[in-house]
PDB file of C-alpha atoms and ligand atoms in Angstrom:
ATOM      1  CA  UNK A 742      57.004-105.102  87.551  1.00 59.00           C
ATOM      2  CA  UNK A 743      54.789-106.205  85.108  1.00 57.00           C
ATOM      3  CA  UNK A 744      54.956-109.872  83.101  1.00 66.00           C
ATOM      4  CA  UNK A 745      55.149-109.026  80.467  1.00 94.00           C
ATOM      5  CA  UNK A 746      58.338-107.429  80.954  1.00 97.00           C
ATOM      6  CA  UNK A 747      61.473-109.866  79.579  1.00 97.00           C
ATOM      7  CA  UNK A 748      64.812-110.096  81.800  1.00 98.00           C
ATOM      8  CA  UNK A 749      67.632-112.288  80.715  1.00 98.00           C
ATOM      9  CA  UNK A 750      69.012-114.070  83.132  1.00 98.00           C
ATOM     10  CA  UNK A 751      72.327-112.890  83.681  1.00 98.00           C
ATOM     11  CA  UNK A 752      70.895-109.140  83.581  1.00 98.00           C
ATOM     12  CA  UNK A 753      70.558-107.896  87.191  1.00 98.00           C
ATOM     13  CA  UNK A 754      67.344-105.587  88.068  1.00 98.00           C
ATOM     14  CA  UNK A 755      67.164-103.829  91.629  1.00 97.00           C
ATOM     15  CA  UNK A 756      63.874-104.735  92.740  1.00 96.00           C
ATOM     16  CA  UNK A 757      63.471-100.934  93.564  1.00 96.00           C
ATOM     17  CA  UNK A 758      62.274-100.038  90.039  1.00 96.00           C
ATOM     18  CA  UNK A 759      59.698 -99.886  87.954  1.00 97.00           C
ATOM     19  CA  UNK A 760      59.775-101.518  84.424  1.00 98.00           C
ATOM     20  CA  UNK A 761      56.550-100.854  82.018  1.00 97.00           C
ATOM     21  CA  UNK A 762      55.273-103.452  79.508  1.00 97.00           C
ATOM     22  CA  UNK A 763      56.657-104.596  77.453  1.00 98.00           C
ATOM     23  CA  UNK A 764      60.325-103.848  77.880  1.00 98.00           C
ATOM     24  CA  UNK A 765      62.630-106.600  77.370  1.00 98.00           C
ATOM     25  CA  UNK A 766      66.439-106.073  78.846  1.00 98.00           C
ATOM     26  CA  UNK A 767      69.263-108.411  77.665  1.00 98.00           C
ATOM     27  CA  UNK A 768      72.485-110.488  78.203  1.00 98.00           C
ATOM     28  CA  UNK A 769      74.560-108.354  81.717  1.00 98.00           C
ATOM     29  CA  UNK A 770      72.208-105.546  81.913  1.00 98.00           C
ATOM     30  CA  UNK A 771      72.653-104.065  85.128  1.00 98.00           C
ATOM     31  CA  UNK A 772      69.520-101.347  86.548  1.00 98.00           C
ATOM     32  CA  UNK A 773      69.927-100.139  89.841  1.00 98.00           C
ATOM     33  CA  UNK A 774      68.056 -98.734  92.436  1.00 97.00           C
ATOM     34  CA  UNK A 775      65.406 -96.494  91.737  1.00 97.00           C
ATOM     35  CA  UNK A 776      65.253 -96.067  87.898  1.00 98.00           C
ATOM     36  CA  UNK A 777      62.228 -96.272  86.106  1.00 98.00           C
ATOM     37  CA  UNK A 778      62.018 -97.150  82.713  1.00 98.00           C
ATOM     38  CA  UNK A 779      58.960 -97.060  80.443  1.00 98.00           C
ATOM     39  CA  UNK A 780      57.117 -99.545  78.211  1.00 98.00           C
ATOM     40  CA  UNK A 781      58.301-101.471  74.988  1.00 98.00           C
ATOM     41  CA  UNK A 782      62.383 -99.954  75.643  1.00 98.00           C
ATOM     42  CA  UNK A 783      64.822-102.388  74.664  1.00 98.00           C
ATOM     43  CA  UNK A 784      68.169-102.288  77.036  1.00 98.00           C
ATOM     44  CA  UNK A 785      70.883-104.137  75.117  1.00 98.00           C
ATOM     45  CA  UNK A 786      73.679-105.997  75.933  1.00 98.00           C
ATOM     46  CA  UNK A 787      76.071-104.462  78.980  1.00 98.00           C
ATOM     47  CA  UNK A 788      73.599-101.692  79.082  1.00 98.00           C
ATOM     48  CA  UNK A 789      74.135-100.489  82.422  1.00 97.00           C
ATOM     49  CA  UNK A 790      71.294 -97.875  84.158  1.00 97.00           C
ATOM     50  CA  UNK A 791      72.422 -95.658  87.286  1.00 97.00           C
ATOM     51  CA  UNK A 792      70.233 -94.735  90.384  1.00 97.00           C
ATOM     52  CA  UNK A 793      67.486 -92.624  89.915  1.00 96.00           C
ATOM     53  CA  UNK A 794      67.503 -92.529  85.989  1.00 97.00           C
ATOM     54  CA  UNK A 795      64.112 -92.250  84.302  1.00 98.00           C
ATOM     55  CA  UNK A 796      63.518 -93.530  80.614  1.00 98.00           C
ATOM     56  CA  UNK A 797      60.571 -93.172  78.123  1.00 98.00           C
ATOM     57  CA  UNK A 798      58.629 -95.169  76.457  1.00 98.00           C
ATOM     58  CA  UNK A 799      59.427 -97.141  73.269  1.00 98.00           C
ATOM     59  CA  UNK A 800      63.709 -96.168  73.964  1.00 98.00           C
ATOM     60  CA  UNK A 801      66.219 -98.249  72.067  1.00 98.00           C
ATOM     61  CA  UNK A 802      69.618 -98.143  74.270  1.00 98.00           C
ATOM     62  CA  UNK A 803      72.107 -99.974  72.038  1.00 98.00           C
ATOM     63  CA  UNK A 804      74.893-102.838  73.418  1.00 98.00           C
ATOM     64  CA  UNK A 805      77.178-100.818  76.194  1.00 98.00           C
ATOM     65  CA  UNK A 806      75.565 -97.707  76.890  1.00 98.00           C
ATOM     66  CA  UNK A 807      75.369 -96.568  80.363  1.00 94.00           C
ATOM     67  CA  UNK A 808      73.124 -94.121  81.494  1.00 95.00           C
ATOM     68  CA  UNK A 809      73.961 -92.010  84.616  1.00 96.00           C
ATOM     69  CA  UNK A 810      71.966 -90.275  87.292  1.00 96.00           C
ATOM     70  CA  UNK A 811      71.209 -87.031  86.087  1.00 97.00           C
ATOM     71  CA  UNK A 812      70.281 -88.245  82.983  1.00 97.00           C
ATOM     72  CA  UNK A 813      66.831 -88.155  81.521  1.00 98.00           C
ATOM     73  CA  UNK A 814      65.499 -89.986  78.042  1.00 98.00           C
ATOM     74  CA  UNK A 815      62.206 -88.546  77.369  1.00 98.00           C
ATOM     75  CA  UNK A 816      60.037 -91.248  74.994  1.00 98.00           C
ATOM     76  CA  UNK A 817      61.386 -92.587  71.685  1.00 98.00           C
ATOM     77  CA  UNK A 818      64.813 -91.903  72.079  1.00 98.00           C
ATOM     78  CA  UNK A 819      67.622 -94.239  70.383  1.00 98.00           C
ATOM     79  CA  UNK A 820      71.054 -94.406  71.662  1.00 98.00           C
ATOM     80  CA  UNK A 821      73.402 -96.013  69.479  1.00 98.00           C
ATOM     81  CA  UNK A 822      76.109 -98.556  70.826  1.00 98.00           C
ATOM     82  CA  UNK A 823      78.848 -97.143  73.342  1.00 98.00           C
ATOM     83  CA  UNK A 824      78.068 -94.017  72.919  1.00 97.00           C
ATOM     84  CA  UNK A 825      78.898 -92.255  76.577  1.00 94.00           C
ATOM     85  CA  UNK A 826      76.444 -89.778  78.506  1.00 95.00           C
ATOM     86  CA  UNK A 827      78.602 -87.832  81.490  1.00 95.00           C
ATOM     87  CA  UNK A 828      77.310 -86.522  84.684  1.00 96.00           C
ATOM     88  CA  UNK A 829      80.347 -84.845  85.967  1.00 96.00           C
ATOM     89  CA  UNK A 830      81.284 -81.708  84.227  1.00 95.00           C
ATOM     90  CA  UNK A 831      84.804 -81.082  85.621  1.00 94.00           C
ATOM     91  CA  UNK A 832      85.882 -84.450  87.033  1.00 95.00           C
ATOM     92  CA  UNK A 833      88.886 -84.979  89.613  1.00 95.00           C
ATOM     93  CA  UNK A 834      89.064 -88.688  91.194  1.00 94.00           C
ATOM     94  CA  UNK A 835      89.386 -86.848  94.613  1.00 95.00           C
ATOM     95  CA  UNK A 836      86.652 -84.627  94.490  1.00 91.00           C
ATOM     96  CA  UNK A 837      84.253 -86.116  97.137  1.00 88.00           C
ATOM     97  CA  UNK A 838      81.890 -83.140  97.062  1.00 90.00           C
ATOM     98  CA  UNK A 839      80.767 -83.145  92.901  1.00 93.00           C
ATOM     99  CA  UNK A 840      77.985 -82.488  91.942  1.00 94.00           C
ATOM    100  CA  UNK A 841      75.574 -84.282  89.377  1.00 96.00           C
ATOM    101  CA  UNK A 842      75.166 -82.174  86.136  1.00 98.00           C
ATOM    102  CA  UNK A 843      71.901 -83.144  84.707  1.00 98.00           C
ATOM    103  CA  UNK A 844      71.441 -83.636  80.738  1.00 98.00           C
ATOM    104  CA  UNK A 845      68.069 -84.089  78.973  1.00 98.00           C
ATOM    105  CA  UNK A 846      67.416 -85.773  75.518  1.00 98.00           C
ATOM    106  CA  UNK A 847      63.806 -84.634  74.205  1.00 98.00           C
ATOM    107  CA  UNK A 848      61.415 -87.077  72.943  1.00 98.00           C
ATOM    108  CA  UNK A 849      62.448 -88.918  69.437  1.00 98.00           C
ATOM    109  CA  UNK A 850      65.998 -87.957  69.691  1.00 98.00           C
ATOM    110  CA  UNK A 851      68.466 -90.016  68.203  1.00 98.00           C
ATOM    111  CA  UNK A 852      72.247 -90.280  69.236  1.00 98.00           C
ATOM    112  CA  UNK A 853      74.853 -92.338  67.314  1.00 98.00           C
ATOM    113  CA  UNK A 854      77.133 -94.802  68.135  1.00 98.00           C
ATOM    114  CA  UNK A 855      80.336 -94.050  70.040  1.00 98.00           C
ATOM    115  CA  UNK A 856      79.151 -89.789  70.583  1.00 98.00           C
ATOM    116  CA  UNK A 857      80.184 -88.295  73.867  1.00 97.00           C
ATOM    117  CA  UNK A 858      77.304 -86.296  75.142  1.00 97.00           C
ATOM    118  CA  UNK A 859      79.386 -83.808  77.532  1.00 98.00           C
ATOM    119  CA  UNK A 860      76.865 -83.345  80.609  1.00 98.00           C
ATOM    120  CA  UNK A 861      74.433 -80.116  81.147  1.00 98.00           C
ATOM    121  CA  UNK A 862      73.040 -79.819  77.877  1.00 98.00           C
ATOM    122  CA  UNK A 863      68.991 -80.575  76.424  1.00 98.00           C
ATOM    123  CA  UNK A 864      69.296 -81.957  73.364  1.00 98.00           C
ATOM    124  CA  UNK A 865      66.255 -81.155  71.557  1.00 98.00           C
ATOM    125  CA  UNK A 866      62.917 -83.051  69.834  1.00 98.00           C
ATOM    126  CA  UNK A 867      63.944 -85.430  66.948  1.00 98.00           C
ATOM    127  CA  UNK A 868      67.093 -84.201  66.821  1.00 98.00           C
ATOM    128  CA  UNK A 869      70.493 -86.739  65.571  1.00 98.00           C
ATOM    129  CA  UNK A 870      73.520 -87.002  66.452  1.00 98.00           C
ATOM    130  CA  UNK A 871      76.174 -88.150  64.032  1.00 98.00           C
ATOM    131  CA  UNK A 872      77.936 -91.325  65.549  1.00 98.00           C
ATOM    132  CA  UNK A 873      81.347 -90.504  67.070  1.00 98.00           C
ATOM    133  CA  UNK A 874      80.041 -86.947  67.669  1.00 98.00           C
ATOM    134  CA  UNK A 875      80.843 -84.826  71.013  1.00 98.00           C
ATOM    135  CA  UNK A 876      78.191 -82.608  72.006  1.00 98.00           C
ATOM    136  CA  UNK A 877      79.135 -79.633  74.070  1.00 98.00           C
ATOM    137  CA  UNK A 878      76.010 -77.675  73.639  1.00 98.00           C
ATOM    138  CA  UNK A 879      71.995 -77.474  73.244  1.00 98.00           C
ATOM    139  CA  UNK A 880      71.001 -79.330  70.110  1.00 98.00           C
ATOM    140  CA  UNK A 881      68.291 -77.761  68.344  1.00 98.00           C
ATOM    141  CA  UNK A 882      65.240 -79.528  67.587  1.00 98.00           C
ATOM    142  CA  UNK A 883      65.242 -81.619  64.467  1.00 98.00           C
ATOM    143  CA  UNK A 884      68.646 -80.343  64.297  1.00 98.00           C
ATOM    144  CA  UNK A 885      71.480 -83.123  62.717  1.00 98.00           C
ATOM    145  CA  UNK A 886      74.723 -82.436  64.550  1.00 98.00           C
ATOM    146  CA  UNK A 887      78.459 -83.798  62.938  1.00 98.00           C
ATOM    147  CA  UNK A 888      81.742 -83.967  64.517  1.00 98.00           C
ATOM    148  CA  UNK A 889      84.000 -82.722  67.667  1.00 98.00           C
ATOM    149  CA  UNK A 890      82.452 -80.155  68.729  1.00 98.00           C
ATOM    150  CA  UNK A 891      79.194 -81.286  67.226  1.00 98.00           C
ATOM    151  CA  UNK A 892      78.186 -78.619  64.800  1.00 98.00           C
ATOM    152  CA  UNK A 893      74.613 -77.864  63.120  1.00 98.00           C
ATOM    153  CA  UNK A 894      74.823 -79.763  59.745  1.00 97.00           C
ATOM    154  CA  UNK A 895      71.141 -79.539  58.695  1.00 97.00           C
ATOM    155  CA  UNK A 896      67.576 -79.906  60.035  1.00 98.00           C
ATOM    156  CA  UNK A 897      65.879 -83.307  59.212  1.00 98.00           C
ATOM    157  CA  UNK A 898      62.380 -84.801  60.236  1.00 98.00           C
ATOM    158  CA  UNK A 899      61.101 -87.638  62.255  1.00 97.00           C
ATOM    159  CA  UNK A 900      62.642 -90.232  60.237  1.00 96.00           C
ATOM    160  CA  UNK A 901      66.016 -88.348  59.685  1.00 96.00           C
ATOM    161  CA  UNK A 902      65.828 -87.450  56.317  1.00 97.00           C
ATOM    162  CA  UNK A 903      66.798 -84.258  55.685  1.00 96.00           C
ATOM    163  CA  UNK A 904      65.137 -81.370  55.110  1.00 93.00           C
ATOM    164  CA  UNK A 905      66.144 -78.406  52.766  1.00 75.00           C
ATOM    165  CA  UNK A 906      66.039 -75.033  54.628  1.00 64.00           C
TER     166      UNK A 906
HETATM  167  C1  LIG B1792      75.443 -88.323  60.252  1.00 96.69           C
HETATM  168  C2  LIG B1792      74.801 -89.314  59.332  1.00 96.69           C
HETATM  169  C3  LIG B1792      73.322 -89.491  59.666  1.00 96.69           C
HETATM  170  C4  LIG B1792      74.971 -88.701  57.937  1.00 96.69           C
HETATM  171  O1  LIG B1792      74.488 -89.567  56.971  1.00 96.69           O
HETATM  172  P1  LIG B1792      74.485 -89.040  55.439  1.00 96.69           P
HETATM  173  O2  LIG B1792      73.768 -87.747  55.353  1.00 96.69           O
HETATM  174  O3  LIG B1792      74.032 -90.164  54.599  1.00 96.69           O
HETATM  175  O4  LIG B1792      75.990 -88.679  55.248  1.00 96.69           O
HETATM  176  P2  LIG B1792      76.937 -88.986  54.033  1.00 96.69           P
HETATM  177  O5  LIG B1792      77.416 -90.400  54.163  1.00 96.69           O
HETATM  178  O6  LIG B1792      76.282 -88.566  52.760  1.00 96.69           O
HETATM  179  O7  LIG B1792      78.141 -88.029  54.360  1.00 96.69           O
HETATM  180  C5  LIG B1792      78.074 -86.617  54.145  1.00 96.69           C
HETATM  181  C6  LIG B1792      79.362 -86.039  54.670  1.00 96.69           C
HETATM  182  O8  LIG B1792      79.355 -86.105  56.093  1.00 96.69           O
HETATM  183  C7  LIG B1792      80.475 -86.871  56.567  1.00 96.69           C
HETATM  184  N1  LIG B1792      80.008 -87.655  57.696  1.00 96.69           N
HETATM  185  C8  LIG B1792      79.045 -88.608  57.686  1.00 96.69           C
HETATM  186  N2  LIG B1792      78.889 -89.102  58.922  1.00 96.69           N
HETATM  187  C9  LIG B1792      79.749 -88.463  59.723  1.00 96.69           C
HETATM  188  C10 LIG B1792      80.046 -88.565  61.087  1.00 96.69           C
HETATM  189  N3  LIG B1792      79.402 -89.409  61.875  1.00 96.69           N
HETATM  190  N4  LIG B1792      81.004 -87.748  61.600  1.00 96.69           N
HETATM  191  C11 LIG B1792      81.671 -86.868  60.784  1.00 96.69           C
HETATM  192  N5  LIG B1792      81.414 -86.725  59.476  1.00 96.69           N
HETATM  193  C12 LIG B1792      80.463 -87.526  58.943  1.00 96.69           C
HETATM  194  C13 LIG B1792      80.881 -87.722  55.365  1.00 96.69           C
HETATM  195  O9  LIG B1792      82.244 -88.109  55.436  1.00 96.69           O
HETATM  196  C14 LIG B1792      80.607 -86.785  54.228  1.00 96.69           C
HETATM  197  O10 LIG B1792      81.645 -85.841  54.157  1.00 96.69           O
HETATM  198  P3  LIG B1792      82.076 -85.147  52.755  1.00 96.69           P
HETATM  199  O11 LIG B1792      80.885 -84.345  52.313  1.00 96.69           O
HETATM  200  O12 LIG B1792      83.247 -84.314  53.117  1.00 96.69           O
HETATM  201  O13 LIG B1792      82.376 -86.285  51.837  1.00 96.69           O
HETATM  202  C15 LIG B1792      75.481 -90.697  59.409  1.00 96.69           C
HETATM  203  O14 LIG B1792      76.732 -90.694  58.761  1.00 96.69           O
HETATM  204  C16 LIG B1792      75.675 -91.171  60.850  1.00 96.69           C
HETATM  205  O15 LIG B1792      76.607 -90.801  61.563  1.00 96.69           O
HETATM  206  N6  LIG B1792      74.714 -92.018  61.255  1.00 96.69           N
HETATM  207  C17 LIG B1792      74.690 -92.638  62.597  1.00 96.69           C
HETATM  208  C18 LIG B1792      75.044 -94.128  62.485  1.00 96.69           C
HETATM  209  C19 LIG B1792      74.924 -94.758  63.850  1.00 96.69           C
HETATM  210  O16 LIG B1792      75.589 -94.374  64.764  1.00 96.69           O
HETATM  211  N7  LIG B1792      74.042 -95.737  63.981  1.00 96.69           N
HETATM  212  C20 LIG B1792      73.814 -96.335  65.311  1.00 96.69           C
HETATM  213  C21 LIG B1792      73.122 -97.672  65.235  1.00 96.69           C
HETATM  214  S1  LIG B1792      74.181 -98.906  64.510  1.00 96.69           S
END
């Protein structure tokens, strides 16, 4: 781990990861085993990051997101506070034998605060999702998705304005 990385000191890092410059993670942060994040994220408060998980660069994981195995953030990607990112598509609390259900969120992605990202789905470059959202499906690149089931609103750019089509 680099110096330049910043840990609070009630956050608790596994020493089995790797951290790239630059990344500062707050207050009760909890990274296990195994994850590797990239350079210049910022893990906010009660973010917690499972086993295995791999993060970008420059990714912006708001106050009490967790991120599970199975899930990948390519570079750039914002997650809003509490939204929730599954890994178990069907769950039963005495199913011993599930299995992870991976979900990918492309580079410059955006996902609001409080949306339910059901597991198994890519959700494409750039695109946003509308806090309190639940997406069930592939998002669409530069896509902006609203509601429960997250529907196709509107394409907008890198900065999430929108763009007429
Ligand atoms: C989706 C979003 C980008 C739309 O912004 P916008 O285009 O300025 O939207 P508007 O406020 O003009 O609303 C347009 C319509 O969409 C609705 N709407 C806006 N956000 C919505 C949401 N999250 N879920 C459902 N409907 C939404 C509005 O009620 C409005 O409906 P109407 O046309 O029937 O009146 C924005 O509302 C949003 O959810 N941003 C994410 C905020 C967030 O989570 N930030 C995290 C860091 S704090």
């Amino acid at each position: 781990m680099s110096n330049s990385v910043y840990i609070h000191p009630s956050a608790e890092v596994n020493s089995r990861t790797k951290i790239g410059n630059g990344t500062k993670i707050w207050n009760q942060v909890q990274v296990r085993e195994d994850a590797r994040i990239g350079s210049d994220c910022i893990l906010s408060k009660d973010v917690y990051i499972d086993t295995g998980v791999t993060i970008g660069d420059r990714c912006k994981i708001q106050n009490g997101v967790s991120v599970y195995n199975g899930v990948t953030l390519e570079d750039d990607v914002f997650i809003g506070p509490h939204a929730t990112l599954t890994n178990d598509k069907i769950p039963r609390a005495f199913n011993k034998d599930w299995k992870v259900v991976p979900t990918l969120i492309k580079v410059g992605a955006s996902i609001g605060a409080n949306a339910t990202i059901v597991c198994g789905v890519i959700i494409g470059e750039y695109a946003m999702v509308a806090a309190g959202s639940v997406v069930t499906k592939d998002v669409e690149p530069y896509s902006l998705v609203v509601g429960n089931p997250a529907r196709h609103r509107c394409y907008v750019d890198k900065e999430g304005n929108k763009i007429e089509k």
